[in-house]
Coordinates of C-alpha atoms in Angstrom, one line a residue:
M285 CA -24.0 27.3 1.9
S286 CA -20.8 26.9 4.1
Q287 CA -19.1 28.2 7.4
Q288 CA -17.2 31.0 6.9
I289 CA -13.1 29.9 6.6
P290 CA -10.1 31.2 7.6
R291 CA -7.8 31.8 4.9
I292 CA -4.9 30.6 7.0
Q293 CA -4.5 27.6 8.9
K294 CA -1.8 25.5 11.1
A295 CA -0.4 22.2 9.0
A296 CA 2.4 20.0 9.2
V297 CA 4.1 20.4 6.0
L298 CA 7.2 18.0 4.3
D299 CA 9.2 20.1 1.7
S300 CA 11.8 17.4 0.9
H301 CA 13.1 14.0 2.3
D302 CA 16.5 15.8 3.5
T303 CA 14.8 18.4 5.6
P304 CA 12.8 18.3 9.0
I305 CA 8.6 18.6 9.0
R306 CA 7.7 22.2 9.4
I307 CA 4.6 23.4 11.5
K308 CA 3.5 26.4 9.7
D309 CA 1.0 28.7 11.0
D310 CA 0.1 30.4 8.0
H311 CA -0.4 27.4 5.4
P312 CA -3.6 28.7 2.6
V313 CA -6.9 27.0 3.5
K314 CA -8.8 26.2 0.0
Q315 CA -11.8 28.5 -0.1
P316 CA -15.5 26.9 -0.8
D317 CA -15.6 29.0 -3.9
D318 CA -12.5 27.2 -5.0
L319 CA -13.6 23.6 -4.5
A320 CA -14.0 21.5 -7.5
P321 CA -17.1 19.7 -8.2
G322 CA -16.9 16.5 -5.8
E323 CA -14.7 18.0 -3.5
C324 CA -15.3 18.9 0.1
L325 CA -13.7 21.1 2.5
L326 CA -13.4 19.5 6.2
K327 CA -12.4 21.1 9.6
M328 CA -10.8 18.4 11.3
H329 CA -11.0 16.7 14.9
C330 CA -8.1 14.8 14.8
T331 CA -5.7 12.6 12.7
G332 CA -3.7 9.3 13.2
V333 CA -0.1 8.4 12.1
C334 CA 0.6 5.5 10.5
H335 CA 3.7 3.8 9.4
T336 CA 3.2 4.8 5.8
D337 CA 3.6 8.5 7.4
L338 CA 7.1 7.2 8.0
H339 CA 7.9 5.7 4.4
A340 CA 6.5 9.2 3.0
R341 CA 9.0 11.0 5.2
L342 CA 11.9 9.1 4.3
G343 CA 11.2 8.6 0.5
D344 CA 11.9 4.9 0.7
W345 CA 8.8 3.5 -1.4
P346 CA 9.3 2.7 -5.2
L347 CA 6.2 4.7 -5.2
P348 CA 7.2 8.5 -5.2
C349 CA 5.1 10.9 -3.1
K350 CA 4.7 14.7 -3.9
L351 CA 6.6 17.7 -2.5
P352 CA 5.8 19.5 -0.7
L353 CA 3.3 17.1 1.4
I354 CA 1.0 17.4 4.2
G355 CA 0.9 14.1 5.3
G356 CA -1.9 11.9 7.1
H357 CA -4.7 9.5 6.2
E358 CA -6.6 9.0 9.4
G359 CA -8.5 11.9 9.6
V360 CA -11.6 13.1 11.1
G361 CA -13.9 16.1 10.7
D362 CA -17.2 18.0 9.9
I363 CA -17.6 18.8 6.3
V364 CA -17.6 22.6 6.1
A365 CA -18.5 23.2 3.0
I366 CA -19.0 21.4 -0.7
G367 CA -17.7 22.0 -4.1
A368 CA -20.2 24.1 -6.5
H369 CA -22.3 22.1 -8.7
T370 CA -21.6 18.6 -7.0
V371 CA -24.4 16.3 -7.8
N372 CA -25.8 13.3 -6.0
S373 CA -23.4 14.0 -3.3
P374 CA -23.8 10.9 -0.7
V375 CA -22.9 13.6 2.5
K376 CA -23.8 17.2 3.4
I377 CA -22.4 19.8 5.3
G378 CA -22.1 19.3 9.3
D379 CA -21.5 15.7 8.7
R380 CA -18.6 13.8 10.3
V381 CA -16.7 12.0 8.1
G382 CA -13.7 10.6 7.6
V383 CA -10.6 10.7 5.2
K384 CA -9.0 7.6 4.4
W385 CA -5.6 6.5 2.4
L386 CA -7.6 6.4 -1.0
A387 CA -8.5 9.9 -1.2
D388 CA -10.5 9.4 -4.4
S389 CA -10.6 7.3 -7.3
C390 CA -12.7 7.2 -10.8
L391 CA -15.2 4.9 -9.9
Q392 CA -15.6 3.8 -13.7
C393 CA -12.7 1.4 -14.5
E394 CA -12.8 -2.3 -14.2
Q395 CA -11.1 -2.1 -10.9
C396 CA -13.5 0.6 -9.3
R397 CA -16.4 -1.3 -10.7
K398 CA -14.9 -4.6 -9.4
G399 CA -14.5 -3.3 -5.8
L400 CA -11.0 -2.7 -5.9
E401 CA -11.0 1.0 -5.9
Q402 CA -7.6 1.1 -4.1
T403 CA -5.9 -0.3 -7.2
C404 CA -7.8 2.3 -9.6
S405 CA -4.7 3.8 -11.8
K406 CA -6.3 7.3 -11.3
A407 CA -6.4 6.7 -7.6
K408 CA -5.4 10.0 -5.5
L409 CA -3.9 8.8 -1.9
S410 CA -4.4 11.2 1.2
G411 CA -1.1 12.3 2.7
Y412 CA 0.6 10.8 -0.3
T413 CA -0.1 12.0 -3.9
V414 CA -2.4 14.8 -2.5
D415 CA -2.4 16.5 0.6
G416 CA -3.8 14.9 4.1
T417 CA -4.7 15.2 7.5
F418 CA -1.7 16.8 9.3
S419 CA -3.3 20.2 9.0
Q420 CA -6.4 21.9 10.7
Y421 CA -8.5 21.9 7.2
V422 CA -8.4 19.1 4.7
V423 CA -9.6 18.9 0.7
S424 CA -11.2 15.8 0.3
Y425 CA -13.9 13.8 -2.1
V426 CA -17.6 13.4 -1.4
S427 CA -17.5 10.0 -2.9
H428 CA -15.0 8.4 -0.7
V429 CA -15.3 10.1 2.6
T430 CA -16.7 7.9 5.3
P431 CA -19.6 8.4 7.7
I432 CA -18.4 8.1 11.4
P433 CA -20.9 6.2 13.5
E434 CA -22.2 8.6 16.5
S435 CA -21.1 5.6 19.0
L436 CA -17.5 5.9 18.2
S437 CA -15.5 9.4 19.2
S438 CA -13.1 11.1 16.7
Q439 CA -10.2 9.7 18.5
E440 CA -11.2 6.4 18.3
A441 CA -12.3 6.0 14.8
A442 CA -9.7 7.9 13.4
S443 CA -7.1 4.5 13.3
F444 CA -9.9 2.6 12.1
L445 CA -9.9 4.2 8.9
C446 CA -6.5 2.5 7.8
A447 CA -4.9 -0.1 10.4
G448 CA -8.8 -1.1 11.2
V449 CA -9.9 -1.4 7.4
T450 CA -6.8 -2.5 6.3
V451 CA -6.8 -6.0 9.0
Y452 CA -10.8 -6.1 8.5
R453 CA -10.1 -6.7 4.6
A454 CA -7.5 -9.2 4.8
L455 CA -9.4 -11.2 7.3
K456 CA -12.4 -10.9 5.2
Y457 CA -10.9 -12.5 2.4
G458 CA -8.7 -14.6 4.2
Q459 CA -10.2 -17.7 3.5
T460 CA -11.2 -18.9 7.0
N461 CA -14.0 -20.4 8.6
P462 CA -15.3 -19.7 12.4
G463 CA -13.0 -21.8 14.8
D464 CA -9.8 -21.9 12.5
W465 CA -6.2 -20.6 14.2
I466 CA -4.6 -17.7 12.8
V467 CA -1.2 -16.5 13.8
I468 CA -0.8 -12.8 14.1
P469 CA 2.8 -11.5 14.3
G470 CA 3.2 -8.2 16.2
A471 CA -0.3 -8.5 17.8
G472 CA 0.6 -6.2 20.6
G473 CA 1.0 -3.3 17.8
G474 CA -1.1 -0.6 15.9
L475 CA -2.3 -3.0 13.2
G476 CA -2.0 -6.4 15.6
H477 CA -4.2 -5.4 18.4
L478 CA -6.9 -4.3 16.1
A479 CA -6.5 -7.4 13.8
V480 CA -6.8 -9.8 17.4
Q481 CA -10.2 -8.2 17.9
Y482 CA -11.6 -8.3 14.3
A483 CA -10.2 -11.8 14.4
V484 CA -12.5 -12.9 17.3
H485 CA -15.0 -10.8 17.3
A486 CA -15.9 -10.4 13.3
F487 CA -14.5 -13.6 12.2
G488 CA -14.4 -16.2 15.0
L489 CA -11.2 -17.2 14.4
R490 CA -8.8 -18.5 17.6
V491 CA -5.6 -16.3 17.7
I492 CA -2.0 -17.1 18.5
A493 CA -0.5 -13.9 19.0
I494 CA 3.3 -13.3 18.4
D495 CA 5.2 -10.1 19.9
T496 CA 7.3 -9.6 22.8
G497 CA 7.1 -8.2 26.4
A498 CA 4.8 -9.0 29.3
E499 CA 2.8 -5.9 28.8
K500 CA 2.0 -6.8 25.4
R501 CA 1.2 -10.5 26.5
R502 CA -1.3 -9.1 28.7
L503 CA -3.1 -7.0 26.1
C504 CA -3.2 -9.9 23.8
L505 CA -4.7 -12.2 26.3
E506 CA -7.0 -9.3 27.3
L507 CA -8.0 -8.8 23.8
G508 CA -9.0 -12.3 23.2
S509 CA -6.2 -14.4 22.1
E510 CA -5.8 -17.7 23.2
K511 CA -2.1 -18.6 22.6
W512 CA 1.0 -16.2 23.3
I513 CA 4.2 -16.6 21.9
D514 CA 7.3 -14.6 22.8
F515 CA 9.2 -14.4 19.6
R516 CA 12.3 -13.6 21.6
E517 CA 12.1 -16.2 23.9
T518 CA 11.0 -19.0 21.7
K519 CA 14.4 -21.3 20.4
D520 CA 11.9 -22.5 17.5
L521 CA 9.1 -20.3 16.7
V522 CA 8.0 -22.5 13.6
K523 CA 7.7 -25.5 16.0
D524 CA 6.1 -23.5 18.6
I525 CA 3.5 -21.8 16.3
K526 CA 2.3 -25.2 15.0
E527 CA 2.0 -26.7 18.5
A528 CA 0.0 -23.9 19.4
A529 CA -2.1 -24.9 16.6
G530 CA -2.4 -28.7 17.6
G531 CA 0.1 -29.9 15.8
D532 CA -0.6 -29.3 11.8
G533 CA 0.0 -25.2 12.1
P534 CA -2.7 -22.3 11.6
H535 CA -5.3 -22.2 9.1
A536 CA -3.8 -18.7 8.4
T537 CA -1.3 -15.9 9.0
L538 CA -2.0 -11.9 8.9
V539 CA 1.6 -10.5 8.7
S540 CA 1.6 -6.9 8.6
A541 CA 5.6 -6.9 9.1
A542 CA 8.1 -4.4 6.8
S543 CA 10.6 -7.4 6.8
S544 CA 10.7 -10.2 4.5
S545 CA 11.3 -13.2 7.3
A546 CA 7.7 -13.3 8.5
Y547 CA 6.7 -13.9 5.0
E548 CA 9.2 -16.5 4.6
Q549 CA 8.6 -18.2 7.9
A550 CA 4.7 -18.4 6.9
V551 CA 4.9 -20.9 4.5
D552 CA 7.0 -23.3 6.6
Y553 CA 4.4 -23.2 9.6
L554 CA 1.1 -22.9 7.8
R555 CA -1.0 -26.1 7.5
P556 CA -1.5 -27.3 4.1
G557 CA -4.2 -25.1 2.2
G558 CA -3.3 -22.3 4.7
S559 CA -3.6 -18.7 3.8
L560 CA -0.9 -16.0 3.9
L561 CA -2.4 -12.5 4.3
L562 CA 0.2 -9.9 3.1
V563 CA -0.5 -6.6 4.4
G564 CA 2.8 -4.9 5.8
L565 CA 4.5 -2.9 2.6
P566 CA 8.0 -2.8 3.0
G567 CA 9.9 -0.7 0.2
K568 CA 12.7 -3.1 -1.1
A569 CA 12.2 -6.6 1.0
Q570 CA 11.6 -9.6 -1.3
I571 CA 9.8 -12.4 -0.4
G572 CA 12.1 -15.6 -0.3
A573 CA 9.9 -18.5 0.5
S574 CA 10.4 -22.0 -0.8
I575 CA 8.1 -21.9 -4.5
F576 CA 8.6 -25.7 -3.9
W577 CA 6.7 -26.3 -0.3
T578 CA 4.2 -23.5 -1.6
V579 CA 2.9 -25.3 -4.1
V580 CA 2.9 -28.9 -2.3
K581 CA 1.3 -27.4 0.6
G582 CA -1.0 -25.4 -1.4
I583 CA -0.5 -22.3 0.1
N584 CA -3.0 -19.4 -0.4
M585 CA -0.9 -16.0 -0.9
V586 CA -3.4 -13.2 -0.5
G587 CA -2.2 -9.7 -1.2
S588 CA -4.8 -7.3 0.8
Y589 CA -4.1 -3.3 0.5
V590 CA -6.2 -1.2 2.7
G591 CA -9.8 -1.6 1.5
N592 CA -12.9 -0.4 -0.2
R593 CA -15.4 2.1 0.4
Q594 CA -17.8 -0.8 1.6
D595 CA -15.0 -2.0 4.0
A596 CA -14.6 0.9 5.8
R597 CA -18.3 1.2 6.5
E598 CA -17.9 -2.6 7.8
A599 CA -15.1 -1.8 10.0
L600 CA -16.3 1.1 11.4
D601 CA -19.9 -0.4 12.0
I602 CA -18.2 -3.5 13.5
A603 CA -16.3 -1.5 15.9
S604 CA -19.3 0.8 17.0
M605 CA -20.9 -1.9 18.4
G606 CA -18.5 -1.7 21.1
K607 CA -16.4 -5.0 21.0
I608 CA -13.4 -3.5 19.1
R609 CA -11.5 -0.7 20.8
C610 CA -8.5 1.2 19.6
H611 CA -5.6 1.9 22.2
F612 CA -4.2 5.1 21.2
V613 CA -2.1 7.9 22.9
Q614 CA -3.3 11.9 22.1
K615 CA -0.4 14.4 21.3
P616 CA -0.5 17.5 19.8
L617 CA 0.4 18.4 16.1
S618 CA 3.6 19.5 17.0
A619 CA 4.6 15.8 18.0
L620 CA 4.9 15.1 14.8
T621 CA 8.3 16.5 14.6
E622 CA 9.1 15.7 18.1
Y623 CA 8.7 12.1 18.5
V624 CA 7.6 10.3 15.1
L625 CA 8.9 11.8 11.8
S626 CA 12.4 13.2 12.7
R627 CA 15.2 13.1 10.5
N628 CA 16.3 10.4 13.0
I629 CA 13.2 8.4 12.4
E630 CA 15.4 4.6 12.1
R631 CA 16.7 5.3 15.6
C632 CA 13.7 6.8 17.6
C633 CA 11.1 4.0 16.3

C-alpha cells in the first residue's frame, strides 16, 4: 500500500559543469509501481548541503558524477512507497529515515562483509552517481536508509548523516584513549564543530581547536575545546600546537581540510605514535609529508571515508542524547543557486 504520489515535483538539477543549476518545477517523480525491489520513495522534509556538492557542481574530482544530476546526500523524509517484491525490508511506509552519501551497496562482497560498504565496487552514491536529495521526492534503498531517532528534528538530523557520521567514524578508529589530546583544524566549521563535540562527549578527548576569528573561538570553547589557536595570529603553528598539548604534541589530529598543507604539518606536530586521521577529499592535492619522520615517529595515517550503516546509527544515537548539537541555517531550495552552487563558487565560498 502507498500514498497518492504526484507526477511532478520541484528539484534542483545540474545539467553540466558549465551551466548553472536549474530549479525545475516539473521534474518527474518515480511512481510506486515503477520502483524496483529494494527501492523506496521518500517525501523529503529537508536536506543538508555538503562541500561534496560543490565538487559535483564543479566536476573537479577524479571520480566523475552522472549528468544530469540532482545533488544532495544529507536528506531526511518519510517513506511513502516501497518497491513491490521487496523482501525482509528493515523499514516500512511511514518511517522517517535519512539518505546518506552511500545510497546502496551489494552487501555481498568482501568489503561489505567487513563493514566497509562505502568502499564497495558497486556502491551507489547519493547526489553523485545516482540522484540525491535536492528534490521533493527521492528514490533510495531500504537496506541503506537510516532511521532517525524521535528526539532529533529532521533539520538537525540532516547534517549528522554526512558530516556527523564522517567525523564520528574517524574518531572511532582513531586509535586514541580517553584523556588524549586531539587537534581539530577548522574546528568552527561544519565538520569541525561536530568533531569537537564527538571528541569530547563520545570519546573523552581533550581538544585543541584551530580556526580563526572571535566568533569561532567562542563557539569552539563553548562546545568543549580546552585550547584555542588562531591560525592567522600564530607565528609558529607547529610550536604552538605542541605546547598546547604539554610539549610532546597531540596524540591525534582530524584533518578535514581540502589542501595538502594541513596534512603535511600534522606529521611535524604529532607526538610519536600519533594518528593522522584523513577525512578531507581534495580533488588533486598530494601529501608531501616527510616519509623519514613519518616512519621514525611511528605516525599512523588513517584514511576514513564517511561511514557504514552501523556508524550512522551510532552517530545519530549519540546525537539524540542531547549532548551534540548541529548548528545550521535553514534556507529554501532556491538558495542553492543564489548562495552556494553558482558558477562563481570559488569566489562566493
